[in-house]
Short mmCIF file of C-alpha atoms and ligand atoms in Angstrom, two decimals:
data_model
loop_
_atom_site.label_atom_id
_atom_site.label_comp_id
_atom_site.label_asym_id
_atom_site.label_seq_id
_atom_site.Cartn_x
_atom_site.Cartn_y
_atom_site.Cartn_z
CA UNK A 1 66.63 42.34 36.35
CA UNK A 2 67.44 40.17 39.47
CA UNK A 3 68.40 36.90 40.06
CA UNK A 4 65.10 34.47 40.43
CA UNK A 5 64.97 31.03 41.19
CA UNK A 6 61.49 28.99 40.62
CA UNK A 7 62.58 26.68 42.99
CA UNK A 8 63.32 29.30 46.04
CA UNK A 9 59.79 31.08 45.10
CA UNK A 10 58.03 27.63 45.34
CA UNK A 11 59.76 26.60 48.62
CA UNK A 12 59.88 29.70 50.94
CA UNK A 13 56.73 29.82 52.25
CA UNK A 14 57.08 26.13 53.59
CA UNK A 15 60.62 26.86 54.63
CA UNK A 16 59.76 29.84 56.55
CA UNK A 17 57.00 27.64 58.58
CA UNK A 18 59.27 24.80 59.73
CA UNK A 19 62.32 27.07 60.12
CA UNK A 20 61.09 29.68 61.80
CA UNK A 21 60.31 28.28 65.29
CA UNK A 22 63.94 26.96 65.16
CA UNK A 23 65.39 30.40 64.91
CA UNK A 24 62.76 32.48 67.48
CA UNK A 25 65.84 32.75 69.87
CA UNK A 26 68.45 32.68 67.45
CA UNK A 27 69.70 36.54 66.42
CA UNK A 28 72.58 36.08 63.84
CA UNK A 29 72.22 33.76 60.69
CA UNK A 30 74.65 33.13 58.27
CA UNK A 31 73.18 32.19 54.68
CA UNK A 32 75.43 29.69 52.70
CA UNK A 33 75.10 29.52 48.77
CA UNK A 34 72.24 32.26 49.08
CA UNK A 35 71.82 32.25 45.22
CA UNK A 36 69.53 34.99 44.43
CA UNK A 37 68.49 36.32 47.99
CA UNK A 38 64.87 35.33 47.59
CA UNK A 39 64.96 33.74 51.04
CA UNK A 40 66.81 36.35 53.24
CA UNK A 41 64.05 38.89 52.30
CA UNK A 42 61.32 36.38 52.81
CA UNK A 43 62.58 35.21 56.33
CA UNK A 44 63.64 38.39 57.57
CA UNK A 45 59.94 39.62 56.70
CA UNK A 46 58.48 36.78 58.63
CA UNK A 47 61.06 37.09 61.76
CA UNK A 48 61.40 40.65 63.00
CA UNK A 49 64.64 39.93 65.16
CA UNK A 50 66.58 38.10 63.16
CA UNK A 51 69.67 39.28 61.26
CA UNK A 52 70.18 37.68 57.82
CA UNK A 53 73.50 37.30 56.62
CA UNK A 54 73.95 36.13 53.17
CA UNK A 55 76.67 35.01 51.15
CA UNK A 56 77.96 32.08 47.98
CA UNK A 57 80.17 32.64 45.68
CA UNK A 58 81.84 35.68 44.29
CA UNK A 59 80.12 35.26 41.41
CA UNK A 60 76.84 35.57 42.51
CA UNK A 61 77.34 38.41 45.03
CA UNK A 62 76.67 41.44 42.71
CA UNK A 63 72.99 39.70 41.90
CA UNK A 64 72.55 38.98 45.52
CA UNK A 65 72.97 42.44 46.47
CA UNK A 66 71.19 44.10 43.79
CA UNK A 67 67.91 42.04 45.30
CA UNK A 68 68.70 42.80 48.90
CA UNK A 69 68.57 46.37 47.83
CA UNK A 70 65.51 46.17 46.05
CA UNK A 71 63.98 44.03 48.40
CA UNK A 72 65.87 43.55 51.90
CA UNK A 73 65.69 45.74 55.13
CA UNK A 74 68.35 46.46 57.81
CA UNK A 75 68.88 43.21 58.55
CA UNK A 76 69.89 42.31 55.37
CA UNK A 77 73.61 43.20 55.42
CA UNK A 78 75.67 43.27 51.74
CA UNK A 79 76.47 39.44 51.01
CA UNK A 80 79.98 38.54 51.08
CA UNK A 81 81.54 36.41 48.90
CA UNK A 82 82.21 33.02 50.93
CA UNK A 83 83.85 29.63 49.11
CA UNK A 84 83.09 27.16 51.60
CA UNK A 85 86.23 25.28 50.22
CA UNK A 86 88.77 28.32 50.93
CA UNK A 87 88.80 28.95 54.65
CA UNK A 88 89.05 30.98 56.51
CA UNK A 89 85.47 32.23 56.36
CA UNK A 90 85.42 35.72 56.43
CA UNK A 91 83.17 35.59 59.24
CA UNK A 92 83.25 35.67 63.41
CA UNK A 93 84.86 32.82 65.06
CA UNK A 94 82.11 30.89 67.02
CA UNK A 95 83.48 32.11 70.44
CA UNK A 96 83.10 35.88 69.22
CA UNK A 97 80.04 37.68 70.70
CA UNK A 98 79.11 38.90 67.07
CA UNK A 99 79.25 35.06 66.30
CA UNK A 100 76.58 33.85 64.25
CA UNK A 101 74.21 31.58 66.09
CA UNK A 102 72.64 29.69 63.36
CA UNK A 103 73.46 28.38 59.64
CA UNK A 104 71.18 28.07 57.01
CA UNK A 105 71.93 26.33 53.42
CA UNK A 106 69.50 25.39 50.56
CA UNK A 107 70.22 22.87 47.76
CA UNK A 108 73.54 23.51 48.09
CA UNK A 109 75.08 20.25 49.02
CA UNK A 110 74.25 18.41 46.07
CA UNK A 111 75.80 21.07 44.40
CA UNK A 112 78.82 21.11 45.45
CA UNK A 113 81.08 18.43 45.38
CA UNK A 114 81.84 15.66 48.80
CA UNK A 115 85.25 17.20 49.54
CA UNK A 116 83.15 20.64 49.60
CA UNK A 117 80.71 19.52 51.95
CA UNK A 118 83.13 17.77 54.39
CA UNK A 119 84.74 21.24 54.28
CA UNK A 120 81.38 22.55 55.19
CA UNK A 121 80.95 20.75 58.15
CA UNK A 122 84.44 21.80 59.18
CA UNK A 123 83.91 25.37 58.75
CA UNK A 124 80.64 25.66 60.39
CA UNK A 125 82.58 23.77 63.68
CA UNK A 126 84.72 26.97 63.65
CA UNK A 127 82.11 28.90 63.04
CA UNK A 128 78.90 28.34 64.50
CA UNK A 129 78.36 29.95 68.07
CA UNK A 130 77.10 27.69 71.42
CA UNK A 131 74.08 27.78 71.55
CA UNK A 132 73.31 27.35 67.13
CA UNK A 133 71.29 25.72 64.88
CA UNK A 134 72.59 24.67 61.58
CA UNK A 135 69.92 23.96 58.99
CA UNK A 136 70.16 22.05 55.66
CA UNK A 137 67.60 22.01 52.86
CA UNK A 138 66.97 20.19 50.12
CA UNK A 139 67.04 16.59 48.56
CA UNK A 140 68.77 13.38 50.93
CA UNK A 141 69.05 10.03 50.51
CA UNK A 142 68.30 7.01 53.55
CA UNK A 143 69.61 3.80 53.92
CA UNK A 144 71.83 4.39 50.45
CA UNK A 145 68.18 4.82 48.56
CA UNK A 146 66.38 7.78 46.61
CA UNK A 147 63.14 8.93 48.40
CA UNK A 148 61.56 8.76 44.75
CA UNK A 149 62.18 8.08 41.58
CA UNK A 150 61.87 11.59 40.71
CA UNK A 151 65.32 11.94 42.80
CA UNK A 152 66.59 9.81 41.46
CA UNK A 153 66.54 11.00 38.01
CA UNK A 154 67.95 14.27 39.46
CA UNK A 155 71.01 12.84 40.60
CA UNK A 156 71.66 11.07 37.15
CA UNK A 157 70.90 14.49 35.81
CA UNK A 158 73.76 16.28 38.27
CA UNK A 159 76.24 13.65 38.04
CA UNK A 160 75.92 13.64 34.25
CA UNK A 161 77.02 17.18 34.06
CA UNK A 162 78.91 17.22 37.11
CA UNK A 163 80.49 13.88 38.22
CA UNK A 164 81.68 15.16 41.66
CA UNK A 165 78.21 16.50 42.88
CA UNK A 166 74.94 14.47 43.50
CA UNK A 167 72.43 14.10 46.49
CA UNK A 168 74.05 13.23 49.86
CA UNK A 169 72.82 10.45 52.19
CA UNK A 170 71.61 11.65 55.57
CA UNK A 171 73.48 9.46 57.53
CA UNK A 172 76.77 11.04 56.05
CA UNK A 173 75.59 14.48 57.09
CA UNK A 174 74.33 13.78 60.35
CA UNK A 175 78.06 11.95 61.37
CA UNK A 176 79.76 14.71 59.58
CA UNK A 177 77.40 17.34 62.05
CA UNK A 178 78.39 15.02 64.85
CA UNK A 179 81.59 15.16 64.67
CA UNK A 180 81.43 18.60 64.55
CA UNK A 181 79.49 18.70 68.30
CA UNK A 182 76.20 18.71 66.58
CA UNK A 183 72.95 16.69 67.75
CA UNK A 184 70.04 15.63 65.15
CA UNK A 185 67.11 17.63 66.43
CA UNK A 186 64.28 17.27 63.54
CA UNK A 187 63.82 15.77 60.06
CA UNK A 188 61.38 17.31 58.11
CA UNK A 189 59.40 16.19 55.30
CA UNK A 190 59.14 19.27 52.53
CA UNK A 191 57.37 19.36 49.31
CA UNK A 192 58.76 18.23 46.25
CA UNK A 193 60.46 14.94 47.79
CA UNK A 194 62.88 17.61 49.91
CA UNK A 195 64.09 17.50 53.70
CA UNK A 196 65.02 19.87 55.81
CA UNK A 197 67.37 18.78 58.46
CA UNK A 198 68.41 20.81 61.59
CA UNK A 199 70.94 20.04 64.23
CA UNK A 200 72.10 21.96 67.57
CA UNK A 201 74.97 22.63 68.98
CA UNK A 202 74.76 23.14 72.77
CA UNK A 203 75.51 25.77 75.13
CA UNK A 204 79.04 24.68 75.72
C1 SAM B 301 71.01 25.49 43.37
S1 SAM B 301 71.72 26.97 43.94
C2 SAM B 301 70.74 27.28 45.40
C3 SAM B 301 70.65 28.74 45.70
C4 SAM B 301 69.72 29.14 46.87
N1 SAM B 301 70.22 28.63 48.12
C5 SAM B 301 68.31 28.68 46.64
O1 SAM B 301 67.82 27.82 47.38
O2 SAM B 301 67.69 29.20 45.70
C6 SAM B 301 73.29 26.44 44.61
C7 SAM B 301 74.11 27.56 45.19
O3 SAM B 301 75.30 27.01 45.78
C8 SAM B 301 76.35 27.91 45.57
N2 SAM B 301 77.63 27.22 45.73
C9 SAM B 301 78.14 26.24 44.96
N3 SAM B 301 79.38 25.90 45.37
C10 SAM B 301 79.65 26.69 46.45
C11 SAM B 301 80.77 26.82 47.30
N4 SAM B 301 81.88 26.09 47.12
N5 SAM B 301 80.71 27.73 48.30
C12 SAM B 301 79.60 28.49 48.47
N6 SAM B 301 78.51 28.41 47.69
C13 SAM B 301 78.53 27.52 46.68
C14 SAM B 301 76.09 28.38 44.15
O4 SAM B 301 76.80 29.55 43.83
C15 SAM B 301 74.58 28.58 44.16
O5 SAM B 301 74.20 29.86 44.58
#
């Protein structure tokens, strides 16, 4: 059977329509923590030139690539097995002309714990070619405050059985993106009290 997450079935279709004009001139996308694969083969249905490269932990691979067999297309390369924590990536550096040219995560970062995502940030610096995207999904806080009570139950729920994850504030992100040569360029609103941010990196 493969890997299925409710969550990724409930929020493709509304990723797909507020990330895909943000990719139509991207070409190469790198998927961190792709879980279960459920969005490479829905995006790379929806975007005809885009290459979907997934990847998370070593763990997960062998379910990742069962679905992209059952399910993905030729632009759904085998995942690799990427630890944001243990660099390097096994990917292009960001001046290589196979570099990838936008990053996509989903409720990964309040997964993982803050040293993780400040590793993040650092990696995708290396990384992420000029011009990219990088694209982040799933629950923030503003101003220090949950968008709604419902997450903030969730975060009582992660730290309980995880004290080192939670959700991240949005102002930590966006300085962490900035000091990696990245530029806010939309907030999004998404259902179920989600965001999805994306930032650019320029041409040079
Ligand atoms: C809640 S799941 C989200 C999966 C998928 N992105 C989705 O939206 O359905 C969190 C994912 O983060 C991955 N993850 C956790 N720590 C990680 C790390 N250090 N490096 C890469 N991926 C990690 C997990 O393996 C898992 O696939």
């Amino acid at each position: 059977m493969l890997p299925f997450a409710p969550a990724a079935e409930r929020n493709k279709d509304a990723i797909r329509d507020v990330l895909g004009p943000h990719l139509a001139e991207r070409r190469r996308l790198l998927e961190i923590g792709s879980g279960t694969g459920q969005h490479a083969v829905h995006m790379t249905g929806a975007l005809p030139h885009l290459l979907w490269q997934c990847s998370d932990l070593a763990d997960a691979v062998p379910g990742i690539a069962a679905r992209l067999d059952a399910e993905g297309n030729d632009r759904t390369p085998p995942p690799l097995a990427l630890d944001v924590a243990a660099p390097p990536w096994p990917v292009p550096e960001a001046g290589a002309p196979d570099a990838f040219d936008a990053i996509f995560t989903a409720n990964t970062l309040h997964i993982m714990s803050f040293a993780h995502v400040e590793q993040f940030f650092e990696r995708i610096g290396e990384a992420l070619a000029r011009p990219g995207i990088l694209a982040v999904y799933g629950p923030m806080k503003y101003g220090g405050d949950f968008t709604t009570q419902s997450n903030a139950d969730f975060d009582a729920q992660l730290r309980a059985r995880d004290p080192q994850s939670g959700i991240r504030d949005f102002e930590v992100l966006d300085d962490l993106a900035y000091g990696q040569g990245l530029t806010l360029a939309a907030d999004n609103a998404m259902p179920a009290n989600n965001r999805l941010l994306v930032w650019h990196r320029g041409a040079s």
